[in-house]
Amino acid sequence: MIYDVVIIGGGVIGCCIARTLSKYDIKIALLEKEADIASGTTKANSGVVHAGYAAEREYIKRDMCIKGNKMYTQAAEELNFPFQRIGSFVVALEDGQIKELEEERNNGIQDGIIGLELILDKTKIKHMEPNLTDDVVGVLHAPSAGIVSPYEMTFALAENAAMNGVKFFRNHKVRRIRHQNYIFELKTKKGVFKAHNVINAAGLFASKISKMVGLDYFDLMPRKGEYILFDRNAMHLNKILFPTATKVSKGILVCPTAHGNTFVGPNAQNISDKEDTTTTEAGLKEILEGARKLVPKLPGRASIRNFAGLRAIPNTYDFIIDNTDVYGFINVAGILSPGLTSCYAIAERVTEYLELLGVDLKSNDKYNPIRPKPELFTNFSKDELDQKIRKDPAWGRIICRCETIPEKEILNAIHAPVGATTVDGVKFRCRPGMGRCQGGFCRPRVMEILARELNIPYQEVTKKSEDSYYLISKTKDELLRKIESGE
Ligand SMILES: Cc1cc2nc3c(=O)[nH]c(=O)nc-3n(C[C@H](O)[C@H](O)[C@H](O)COP(=O)(O)OP(=O)(O)OC[C@H]3O[C@@H](n4cnc5c(N)ncnc54)[C@H](O)[C@@H]3O)c2cc1C
């Protein structure tokens, strides 16, 4: 079979393009090298839906961000992912910074960002965000900014795309691409995929993919950002808090997650290894000190996890969204921040490019934009729960006590379209292991459920990739093997 479109990369960009194109009656496949989608940059970022005033006006990322932000309301209604427009503050701690905020506000208003206001009344500011430092002299308030769970949104996009006919192939790393007679042949270890058009959304590895078709015109540098996540009970923030930005970064923010935890970060370190997501003592110290300039009473001891994400920084410092000289090959690369915010606008631009390439974009009559809202134990009343448990006892078996996740939610995550096949896949879809104990109690039980539902041996359950095993063998099997071999 020859696909009309093959998308390389199952991050938020690839999945958003897949879901947008699923409105049309064309054959689409998405190839992802990891065991799950949302395994790259999309998994570890700030999850902020930016208002759009921050990027320089000559960059397309500014335009994409402003448009993308506005598209979130409809997307969240249709796809039912966690998203709240709580608004952001850019915080000035010195009088000299107010001028910069004023300029950002004026440019932002001219570019159509709704509701931007400069607030200099300290009492009003502290009323809106009581945790903010007393040193604040003014804030730029952007009410259209929001918080989203980036991976849950990506799972929702993929589920909806799959419901509408897109085929997902995980553990399918594209190794080579041949282009002959206007047909692309993409080689993976598990087979060859043919396509008339290819969309390269391979994140940090997009330059490598581009070179496979002879297009060597950009480089991507990994820039690491570390984070500290706090227990949900540590503090409650009303707003996303940014310091006044520097040239390389928006600075270290203090922010609530879509599930009510607080996190701080990221810093910005240029590195060379595109897979190095380790955290360092110095980096964590840097972000905690930076964050305390905005929120002095951050409780360091309430941290439950440190992690890092990698930005794909292009040499142009702007998004690369190109209908290239290789007919039918579209690069969607260098999607640094605010890529998460911009994804719906980027997908729209890619659709326009396909139209220019002559792809027949007839509507898909069976297209349904709604991805049903996941049923959550914590959203039910006592009576509703009683009914649910009577019908299906899996609603009553709590597997993760920190986050109150019953077996039924895990089963739903595994059996969803493009469902979970690994422990991290379950964790990122429905949260067992996200709480205070970080999976200490629930992990073995999640593994049991995965083994049973996927019909694989317990020791073959992996954390996140094809070879990330938790177990080597059963204790007695190893003992018997040693006795038999005389070791
Ligand atoms: C620290 C940090 C903070 C950020 N904060 C924000 C924010 O608050 N708001 C915002 O809007 N944006 C933010 N961003 C940017 C945002 O996270 C990215 O723009 C977005 O996640 C990019 O998604 P992607 O799909 O391009 O890349 P990825 O998520 O990396 O997806 C690319 C996928 O391609 C796959 N792949 C690679 N090579 C191959 C191959 N050969 N074959 C098959 N598959 C392959 C990878 O495994 C990966 O899954 C932040 C980024 C970072 C790092």
Coordinates of C-alpha atoms and ligand atoms in Angstrom, one line a residue:
M1 CA 0.0 0.0 0.0
I2 CA 1.2 3.6 -0.7
Y3 CA 0.2 6.1 2.0
D4 CA -0.8 9.6 0.9
V5 CA 1.2 10.9 3.9
V6 CA 3.7 9.4 6.3
I7 CA 4.5 11.4 9.4
I8 CA 7.8 10.7 11.1
G9 CA 7.7 11.4 14.9
G10 CA 5.0 11.0 17.4
G11 CA 5.5 14.1 19.5
V12 CA 2.9 16.8 20.0
I13 CA 3.7 18.2 16.5
G14 CA 3.4 14.8 14.6
C15 CA 0.3 13.8 16.5
C16 CA -1.4 17.2 16.0
I17 CA -0.7 17.1 12.3
A18 CA -2.0 13.5 12.2
R19 CA -5.3 14.5 13.9
T20 CA -5.7 17.6 11.7
L21 CA -5.2 15.6 8.5
S22 CA -7.6 12.9 9.7
K23 CA -10.4 15.3 8.7
Y24 CA -9.6 14.4 5.1
D25 CA -10.1 11.2 3.2
I26 CA -6.5 10.3 2.8
K27 CA -4.3 7.4 3.9
I28 CA -2.0 8.4 6.8
A29 CA 0.6 6.6 8.9
L30 CA 2.7 7.9 11.8
L31 CA 6.0 6.2 12.6
E32 CA 7.5 6.7 16.0
K33 CA 10.9 5.2 17.0
E34 CA 10.1 4.8 20.7
A35 CA 7.7 2.3 22.4
D36 CA 5.2 5.2 22.9
I37 CA 4.3 8.5 21.5
A38 CA 5.1 11.7 23.5
S39 CA 8.4 10.2 24.5
G40 CA 10.7 13.1 23.4
T41 CA 10.6 16.8 24.1
T42 CA 6.8 16.6 24.4
K43 CA 7.1 14.6 27.6
A44 CA 9.2 17.1 29.6
N45 CA 8.4 20.8 29.2
S46 CA 6.7 23.6 31.1
G47 CA 3.2 22.8 29.7
V48 CA 2.5 26.5 29.3
V49 CA 0.2 27.7 26.6
H50 CA 1.9 31.1 26.0
A51 CA 0.0 34.2 25.2
G52 CA 2.5 35.0 22.5
Y53 CA 4.1 38.4 23.4
A54 CA 7.6 36.9 24.1
A55 CA 9.1 36.1 20.7
E56 CA 10.6 38.8 18.4
R57 CA 8.1 40.0 15.9
E58 CA 10.1 38.9 12.8
Y59 CA 9.9 35.2 13.9
I60 CA 7.2 33.0 12.5
K61 CA 7.0 31.3 15.9
R62 CA 5.4 34.5 17.3
D63 CA 2.6 34.4 14.7
M64 CA 2.1 30.6 15.2
C65 CA 2.0 31.0 19.0
I66 CA -0.6 33.8 18.9
K67 CA -2.8 31.8 16.5
G68 CA -2.2 28.5 18.3
N69 CA -3.1 29.9 21.7
K70 CA -6.6 30.9 20.3
M71 CA -7.1 27.4 18.9
Y72 CA -6.8 25.7 22.3
T73 CA -10.3 26.4 23.6
Q74 CA -12.0 24.5 20.8
A75 CA -9.3 21.7 20.9
A76 CA -9.7 21.2 24.6
E77 CA -13.5 21.0 24.3
E78 CA -13.3 18.4 21.5
L79 CA -10.4 16.4 22.9
N80 CA -11.1 16.6 26.6
F81 CA -7.5 17.1 27.8
P82 CA -6.6 19.0 31.0
F83 CA -6.3 22.7 30.1
Q84 CA -6.9 25.8 32.1
R85 CA -6.5 29.4 31.0
I86 CA -5.3 30.7 34.4
G87 CA -3.2 33.6 33.0
S88 CA 0.4 34.5 33.5
F89 CA 2.5 37.3 35.2
V90 CA 5.8 38.5 33.9
V91 CA 7.2 39.9 37.1
A92 CA 9.3 43.0 37.3
L93 CA 11.5 43.2 40.4
E94 CA 13.2 46.6 39.5
D95 CA 11.7 49.8 38.2
G96 CA 14.0 49.6 35.1
Q97 CA 12.2 46.4 33.9
I98 CA 8.8 48.1 33.6
K99 CA 9.7 49.8 30.3
E100 CA 10.4 46.4 28.8
L101 CA 7.0 45.0 30.0
E102 CA 5.3 48.1 28.6
E103 CA 6.8 47.5 25.2
E104 CA 5.8 43.8 25.2
R105 CA 2.3 44.8 26.1
N106 CA 2.0 47.4 23.4
N107 CA 3.4 45.1 20.7
G108 CA 1.2 42.2 22.0
I109 CA -2.0 44.3 21.8
Q110 CA -1.1 45.4 18.2
D111 CA -0.6 41.7 17.3
G112 CA -4.0 40.8 18.6
I113 CA -3.3 39.3 22.0
I114 CA -6.4 39.8 24.1
G115 CA -6.4 41.3 27.6
L116 CA -2.7 42.1 28.1
E117 CA -2.4 44.6 31.0
L118 CA 0.4 46.2 32.9
I119 CA -0.4 46.1 36.7
L120 CA 1.6 48.4 39.0
D121 CA -0.7 48.3 42.0
K122 CA 1.1 46.0 44.4
T123 CA -2.0 45.3 46.6
K124 CA -3.9 44.2 43.5
I125 CA -1.0 42.0 42.3
K126 CA -0.6 40.3 45.7
H127 CA -4.4 39.8 45.8
M128 CA -4.2 38.0 42.5
E129 CA -1.1 35.9 43.5
P130 CA -0.5 36.0 47.3
N131 CA 2.6 33.8 47.0
L132 CA 4.5 36.4 44.9
T133 CA 7.5 38.1 46.5
D134 CA 7.0 41.5 48.3
D135 CA 9.8 42.8 46.0
V136 CA 7.5 42.9 43.0
V137 CA 7.2 46.4 41.4
G138 CA 4.8 45.5 38.5
V139 CA 3.6 42.6 36.4
L140 CA 2.5 42.1 32.8
H141 CA -0.7 40.1 33.1
A142 CA -1.7 37.9 30.2
P143 CA -5.1 36.3 30.9
S144 CA -5.0 34.2 27.8
A145 CA -2.0 32.1 28.9
G146 CA -2.9 28.7 30.2
I147 CA -1.6 25.4 31.5
V148 CA -1.9 22.0 29.7
S149 CA -0.8 18.5 30.4
P150 CA 1.4 18.2 27.2
Y151 CA 1.5 14.4 27.1
E152 CA -2.2 13.9 27.9
M153 CA -3.0 16.3 25.1
T154 CA -0.7 14.3 22.8
F155 CA -2.4 11.0 23.7
A156 CA -5.8 12.6 23.1
L157 CA -4.7 13.9 19.7
A158 CA -3.3 10.4 18.8
E159 CA -6.5 8.6 20.1
N160 CA -8.7 10.9 18.0
A161 CA -6.5 10.6 14.9
A162 CA -6.6 6.8 15.3
M163 CA -10.4 6.8 15.7
N164 CA -10.5 8.7 12.4
G165 CA -8.3 6.2 10.5
V166 CA -4.7 7.2 11.0
K167 CA -2.4 4.2 11.5
F168 CA 0.2 4.4 14.3
F169 CA 3.4 2.4 14.3
R170 CA 5.4 2.6 17.5
N171 CA 8.9 1.0 17.8
H172 CA 9.4 2.0 14.2
K173 CA 12.5 4.0 13.8
V174 CA 13.0 5.4 10.3
R175 CA 16.6 4.4 9.3
R176 CA 16.8 5.3 5.6
I177 CA 14.6 7.0 3.0
R178 CA 14.7 6.4 -0.7
H179 CA 13.0 8.8 -3.1
Q180 CA 12.3 7.6 -6.6
N181 CA 9.5 8.4 -9.2
Y182 CA 7.8 10.7 -6.7
I183 CA 7.4 7.8 -4.1
F184 CA 9.2 7.8 -0.8
E185 CA 10.3 4.4 0.7
L186 CA 11.0 4.6 4.4
K187 CA 13.0 1.8 5.9
T188 CA 12.4 0.6 9.4
K189 CA 13.6 -2.6 11.1
K190 CA 10.1 -3.9 10.9
G191 CA 9.4 -3.2 7.2
V192 CA 9.3 -0.6 4.5
F193 CA 6.6 2.1 4.2
K194 CA 5.7 3.8 0.9
A195 CA 4.3 7.3 0.7
H196 CA 3.6 10.1 -1.8
N197 CA 4.3 12.7 0.9
V198 CA 6.5 12.7 4.1
I199 CA 6.2 15.0 7.0
N200 CA 9.4 15.2 9.1
A201 CA 8.4 15.9 12.7
A202 CA 11.2 14.0 14.3
G203 CA 12.1 16.6 17.0
L204 CA 15.8 16.8 17.9
F205 CA 16.5 14.2 15.1
A206 CA 14.7 16.1 12.3
S207 CA 18.0 17.3 10.8
K208 CA 19.2 13.6 10.5
I209 CA 15.9 12.7 8.8
S210 CA 16.2 15.7 6.5
K211 CA 19.7 14.6 5.5
M212 CA 18.3 11.2 4.5
V213 CA 16.6 12.9 1.4
G214 CA 19.7 15.0 0.7
L215 CA 18.4 18.2 2.5
D216 CA 21.3 19.4 4.7
Y217 CA 20.4 23.0 5.4
F218 CA 19.9 23.2 9.2
D219 CA 21.3 21.9 12.4
L220 CA 19.6 21.3 15.8
M221 CA 21.4 21.8 19.1
P222 CA 20.0 20.2 22.3
R223 CA 19.5 22.7 25.1
K224 CA 18.6 21.1 28.4
G225 CA 16.2 22.5 30.9
E226 CA 15.9 21.1 34.4
Y227 CA 12.9 21.1 36.6
I228 CA 11.8 20.4 40.2
L229 CA 8.3 19.1 40.9
F230 CA 6.6 19.6 44.2
D231 CA 4.0 17.6 46.1
R232 CA 0.4 18.8 45.4
N233 CA 0.0 19.9 49.0
A234 CA 3.1 22.1 49.0
M235 CA 1.4 25.3 47.8
H236 CA -1.3 26.5 45.6
L237 CA -0.5 29.0 42.8
N238 CA -3.1 31.0 40.9
K239 CA -0.9 32.3 38.1
I240 CA 2.0 31.2 35.9
L241 CA 5.0 33.3 37.1
F242 CA 7.8 34.3 34.8
P243 CA 10.7 36.6 35.6
T244 CA 11.5 39.4 33.1
A245 CA 13.1 37.4 30.2
T246 CA 16.7 37.3 29.1
K247 CA 18.0 36.8 25.5
V248 CA 18.4 33.0 25.7
S249 CA 15.4 32.0 27.8
K250 CA 12.1 33.0 29.3
G251 CA 13.8 32.5 32.6
I252 CA 13.0 30.2 35.5
L253 CA 9.3 30.1 36.1
V254 CA 7.2 29.0 39.0
C255 CA 4.0 27.4 37.7
P256 CA 1.2 25.0 38.6
T257 CA 0.7 21.9 36.6
A258 CA -2.7 21.0 35.1
H259 CA -3.0 18.5 38.0
G260 CA -2.4 21.1 40.8
N261 CA 1.3 20.4 41.6
T262 CA 3.8 23.3 41.6
F263 CA 7.0 23.1 39.6
V264 CA 10.0 25.3 39.0
G265 CA 12.4 25.5 36.1
P266 CA 13.7 25.3 33.4
N267 CA 17.3 26.5 33.2
A268 CA 19.1 26.5 29.8
Q269 CA 22.3 24.6 29.2
N270 CA 23.7 23.9 25.7
I271 CA 24.8 20.2 25.5
S272 CA 25.9 17.8 22.8
D273 CA 24.1 14.6 23.6
K274 CA 20.6 14.5 22.2
E275 CA 19.4 12.0 24.8
D276 CA 21.0 13.3 28.0
T277 CA 18.1 14.1 30.3
T278 CA 20.1 13.8 33.5
T279 CA 19.7 16.4 36.3
T280 CA 22.6 17.9 38.2
E281 CA 23.0 19.2 41.7
A282 CA 24.3 22.6 40.4
G283 CA 21.4 22.8 37.9
L284 CA 18.7 22.1 40.6
K285 CA 20.3 24.7 42.9
E286 CA 20.3 27.2 40.1
I287 CA 16.6 26.8 39.4
L288 CA 15.6 26.7 43.1
E289 CA 17.5 30.0 43.7
G290 CA 16.0 31.5 40.6
A291 CA 12.5 30.5 41.5
R292 CA 12.8 31.8 45.1
K293 CA 13.4 35.3 43.6
L294 CA 9.7 35.1 42.6
V295 CA 8.3 32.9 45.4
P296 CA 10.6 33.1 48.4
K297 CA 8.7 30.6 50.5
L298 CA 9.0 27.7 48.1
P299 CA 9.2 24.6 50.3
G300 CA 12.4 22.8 48.9
R301 CA 11.7 19.7 51.1
A302 CA 8.4 19.1 49.4
S303 CA 10.0 18.2 46.1
I304 CA 9.0 14.8 44.8
R305 CA 10.8 14.6 41.5
N306 CA 13.5 16.2 39.3
F307 CA 13.6 15.9 35.6
A308 CA 14.9 17.5 32.5
G309 CA 13.7 18.2 28.9
L310 CA 15.7 19.0 25.8
R311 CA 14.8 21.8 23.4
A312 CA 15.7 21.4 19.7
I313 CA 17.4 24.7 19.0
P314 CA 17.8 25.5 15.2
N315 CA 20.6 27.8 14.0
T316 CA 17.9 30.3 12.9
Y317 CA 16.4 30.2 16.3
D318 CA 13.0 30.1 14.6
F319 CA 10.6 27.2 13.6
I320 CA 11.5 25.6 10.2
I321 CA 8.2 24.7 8.5
D322 CA 9.2 24.2 4.9
N323 CA 7.7 22.7 1.7
T324 CA 11.2 21.7 0.6
D325 CA 12.9 21.3 -2.8
V326 CA 12.3 17.5 -2.6
Y327 CA 8.8 17.3 -3.9
G328 CA 6.4 16.0 -1.2
F329 CA 8.9 16.3 1.7
I330 CA 7.9 18.8 4.4
N331 CA 10.2 19.7 7.2
V332 CA 8.6 20.7 10.5
A333 CA 11.8 21.1 12.5
G334 CA 13.4 23.2 15.2
I335 CA 10.1 23.4 17.0
L336 CA 11.5 25.0 20.2
S337 CA 9.3 26.8 22.7
P338 CA 6.5 27.9 22.1
G339 CA 6.0 24.8 19.9
L340 CA 3.4 23.2 22.3
T341 CA 1.3 26.4 22.1
S342 CA 1.7 26.6 18.3
C343 CA 0.9 23.0 17.4
Y344 CA -2.6 23.6 16.0
A345 CA -1.4 26.6 13.9
I346 CA 1.6 24.5 12.6
A347 CA -0.7 21.7 11.6
E348 CA -2.9 24.1 9.7
R349 CA 0.1 25.4 7.8
V350 CA 1.2 21.9 7.0
T351 CA -2.3 21.2 5.6
E352 CA -1.9 24.3 3.3
Y353 CA 1.4 22.9 2.1
L354 CA -0.2 19.6 1.2
E355 CA -2.9 21.4 -0.7
L356 CA -0.2 23.3 -2.6
L357 CA 1.4 19.9 -3.4
G358 CA -1.8 18.8 -5.0
V359 CA -3.0 16.3 -2.4
D360 CA -6.7 15.8 -2.8
L361 CA -8.1 16.9 0.5
K362 CA -11.7 15.7 0.3
S363 CA -13.4 15.6 3.7
N364 CA -13.5 12.4 5.6
D365 CA -17.3 11.7 6.0
K366 CA -16.7 9.6 9.1
Y367 CA -14.5 12.3 10.8
N368 CA -15.5 12.7 14.5
P369 CA -13.6 15.5 16.3
I370 CA -14.7 14.3 19.7
R371 CA -12.4 12.2 21.8
P372 CA -14.5 11.0 24.7
K373 CA -13.7 12.4 28.2
P374 CA -11.8 9.8 30.2
E375 CA -13.8 8.6 33.2
L376 CA -12.1 9.4 36.4
F377 CA -12.7 7.9 39.9
T378 CA -12.1 11.2 41.6
N379 CA -14.8 13.0 39.5
F380 CA -17.6 10.6 40.5
S381 CA -20.0 11.2 43.4
K382 CA -20.3 8.4 46.1
D383 CA -23.6 7.2 44.5
E384 CA -22.1 7.1 41.0
L385 CA -19.1 5.2 42.3
D386 CA -21.3 2.7 44.1
Q387 CA -23.1 2.0 40.8
K388 CA -19.9 1.8 38.8
I389 CA -18.3 -0.7 41.3
R390 CA -21.4 -2.8 41.3
K391 CA -21.2 -3.0 37.5
D392 CA -17.5 -3.5 37.3
P393 CA -15.4 -4.2 40.5
A394 CA -12.2 -2.9 38.7
W395 CA -13.6 0.6 39.6
G396 CA -13.2 -0.3 43.3
R397 CA -9.7 -1.8 43.2
I398 CA -7.4 1.2 44.0
I399 CA -3.9 0.6 42.5
C400 CA -2.3 4.0 43.1
R401 CA -3.1 5.3 46.5
C402 CA -1.3 8.6 46.2
E403 CA -3.3 9.7 43.1
T404 CA -6.4 7.5 43.8
I405 CA -6.3 5.5 40.6
P406 CA -8.4 2.4 40.3
E407 CA -7.6 -0.6 38.1
K408 CA -10.4 0.4 35.7
E409 CA -8.6 3.6 34.7
I410 CA -5.5 1.6 34.0
L411 CA -7.4 -0.9 31.9
N412 CA -9.0 2.1 30.0
A413 CA -5.5 3.5 29.3
I414 CA -4.2 0.2 28.0
H415 CA -7.2 -0.5 25.8
A416 CA -7.6 3.0 24.4
P417 CA -6.7 3.5 20.7
V418 CA -2.8 3.9 20.7
G419 CA -3.0 2.6 24.3
A420 CA -0.3 2.1 26.9
T421 CA 2.1 -0.8 26.5
T422 CA 4.7 0.1 29.1
V423 CA 4.7 1.2 32.8
D424 CA 5.5 4.8 31.8
G425 CA 2.8 4.6 29.2
V426 CA 0.3 3.9 31.9
K427 CA 1.8 6.5 34.3
F428 CA 1.6 9.3 31.8
R429 CA -1.9 8.4 30.6
C430 CA -3.6 8.0 34.0
R431 CA -1.1 8.9 36.7
P432 CA -0.2 5.8 38.8
G433 CA 3.4 6.6 40.0
M434 CA 2.9 10.4 39.7
G435 CA 2.2 11.0 43.3
R436 CA 4.3 11.3 46.5
C437 CA 5.7 7.8 46.5
Q438 CA 6.6 7.9 42.8
G439 CA 5.4 4.4 42.1
G440 CA 7.0 2.6 45.1
F441 CA 3.7 0.9 45.9
C442 CA 1.8 0.7 42.6
R443 CA 4.5 -0.2 40.1
P444 CA 4.5 -4.0 40.6
R445 CA 0.7 -4.0 40.4
V446 CA 0.7 -1.9 37.2
M447 CA 3.2 -4.5 35.8
E448 CA 0.9 -7.3 36.7
I449 CA -2.0 -5.6 35.0
L450 CA 0.1 -4.9 31.8
A451 CA 1.4 -8.5 31.7
R452 CA -2.2 -9.9 32.0
E453 CA -3.8 -7.5 29.5
L454 CA -1.0 -7.6 26.9
N455 CA -0.7 -11.4 27.4
I456 CA 3.0 -11.3 27.9
P457 CA 5.2 -12.7 30.7
Y458 CA 5.6 -10.5 33.8
Q459 CA 9.3 -10.1 33.3
E460 CA 8.8 -8.8 29.7
V461 CA 7.0 -5.7 30.9
T462 CA 9.2 -2.7 30.3
K463 CA 9.5 0.8 31.8
K464 CA 9.5 2.8 28.5
S465 CA 11.5 1.3 25.7
E466 CA 11.9 -2.1 24.1
D467 CA 14.8 -3.0 26.3
S468 CA 14.1 -1.2 29.6
Y469 CA 13.3 -4.3 31.6
Y470 CA 12.6 -4.1 35.3
L471 CA 13.2 -7.8 35.9
I472 CA 15.7 -10.4 34.6
S473 CA 13.9 -13.6 35.6
K474 CA 12.0 -15.2 38.5
T475 CA 14.4 -15.7 41.5
K476 CA 14.0 -19.5 41.5
D477 CA 14.4 -19.8 37.8
E478 CA 17.8 -18.2 38.1
L479 CA 18.7 -20.5 41.0
L480 CA 17.7 -23.6 39.1
R481 CA 19.6 -22.4 36.1
K482 CA 22.8 -22.0 38.2
I483 CA 22.3 -25.4 39.8
E484 CA 21.8 -27.1 36.5
S485 CA 24.8 -25.4 34.8
G486 CA 27.0 -26.0 37.9
E487 CA 27.9 -22.3 38.3
Ligands
LIG1 C1 12.5 22.7 28.8 C2 11.4 23.0 27.8 C3 10.3 23.8 28.1 C4 9.4 24.0 27.2 N1 8.2 24.7 27.6 C5 7.3 25.0 26.7 C6 6.1 25.7 27.1 O1 5.9 25.9 28.2 N2 5.2 26.0 26.1 C7 5.4 25.7 24.8 O2 4.6 26.0 24.0 N3 6.5 24.9 24.4 C8 7.4 24.6 25.3 N4 8.5 23.9 24.9 C9 8.6 23.4 23.5 C10 7.8 22.2 23.3 O3 8.0 21.2 24.3 C11 8.2 21.6 21.9 O4 8.0 22.6 21.0 C12 7.4 20.4 21.5 O5 7.3 19.4 22.5 C13 8.1 19.8 20.3 O6 7.4 18.7 19.9 P1 7.9 17.8 18.7 O7 6.8 16.9 18.3 O8 8.5 18.6 17.6 O9 9.2 17.0 19.3 P2 9.3 15.6 20.1 O10 8.3 15.6 21.2 O11 10.7 15.4 20.5 O12 8.8 14.5 19.1 C14 9.6 14.0 18.1 C15 9.4 12.5 18.0 O13 10.1 12.0 16.9 C16 10.6 10.7 17.2 N5 11.7 10.4 16.3 C17 12.9 10.9 16.2 N6 13.7 10.3 15.3 C18 12.8 9.3 14.7 C19 13.0 8.4 13.7 N7 14.2 8.2 13.1 N8 12.0 7.6 13.4 C20 10.8 7.7 14.0 N9 10.6 8.6 15.0 C21 11.6 9.4 15.4 C22 11.1 10.9 18.7 O14 11.2 9.7 19.3 C23 10.0 11.8 19.2 O15 8.9 11.1 19.8 C24 9.5 23.5 25.9 C25 10.6 22.7 25.6 C26 11.5 22.4 26.5 C27 12.6 21.4 26.2

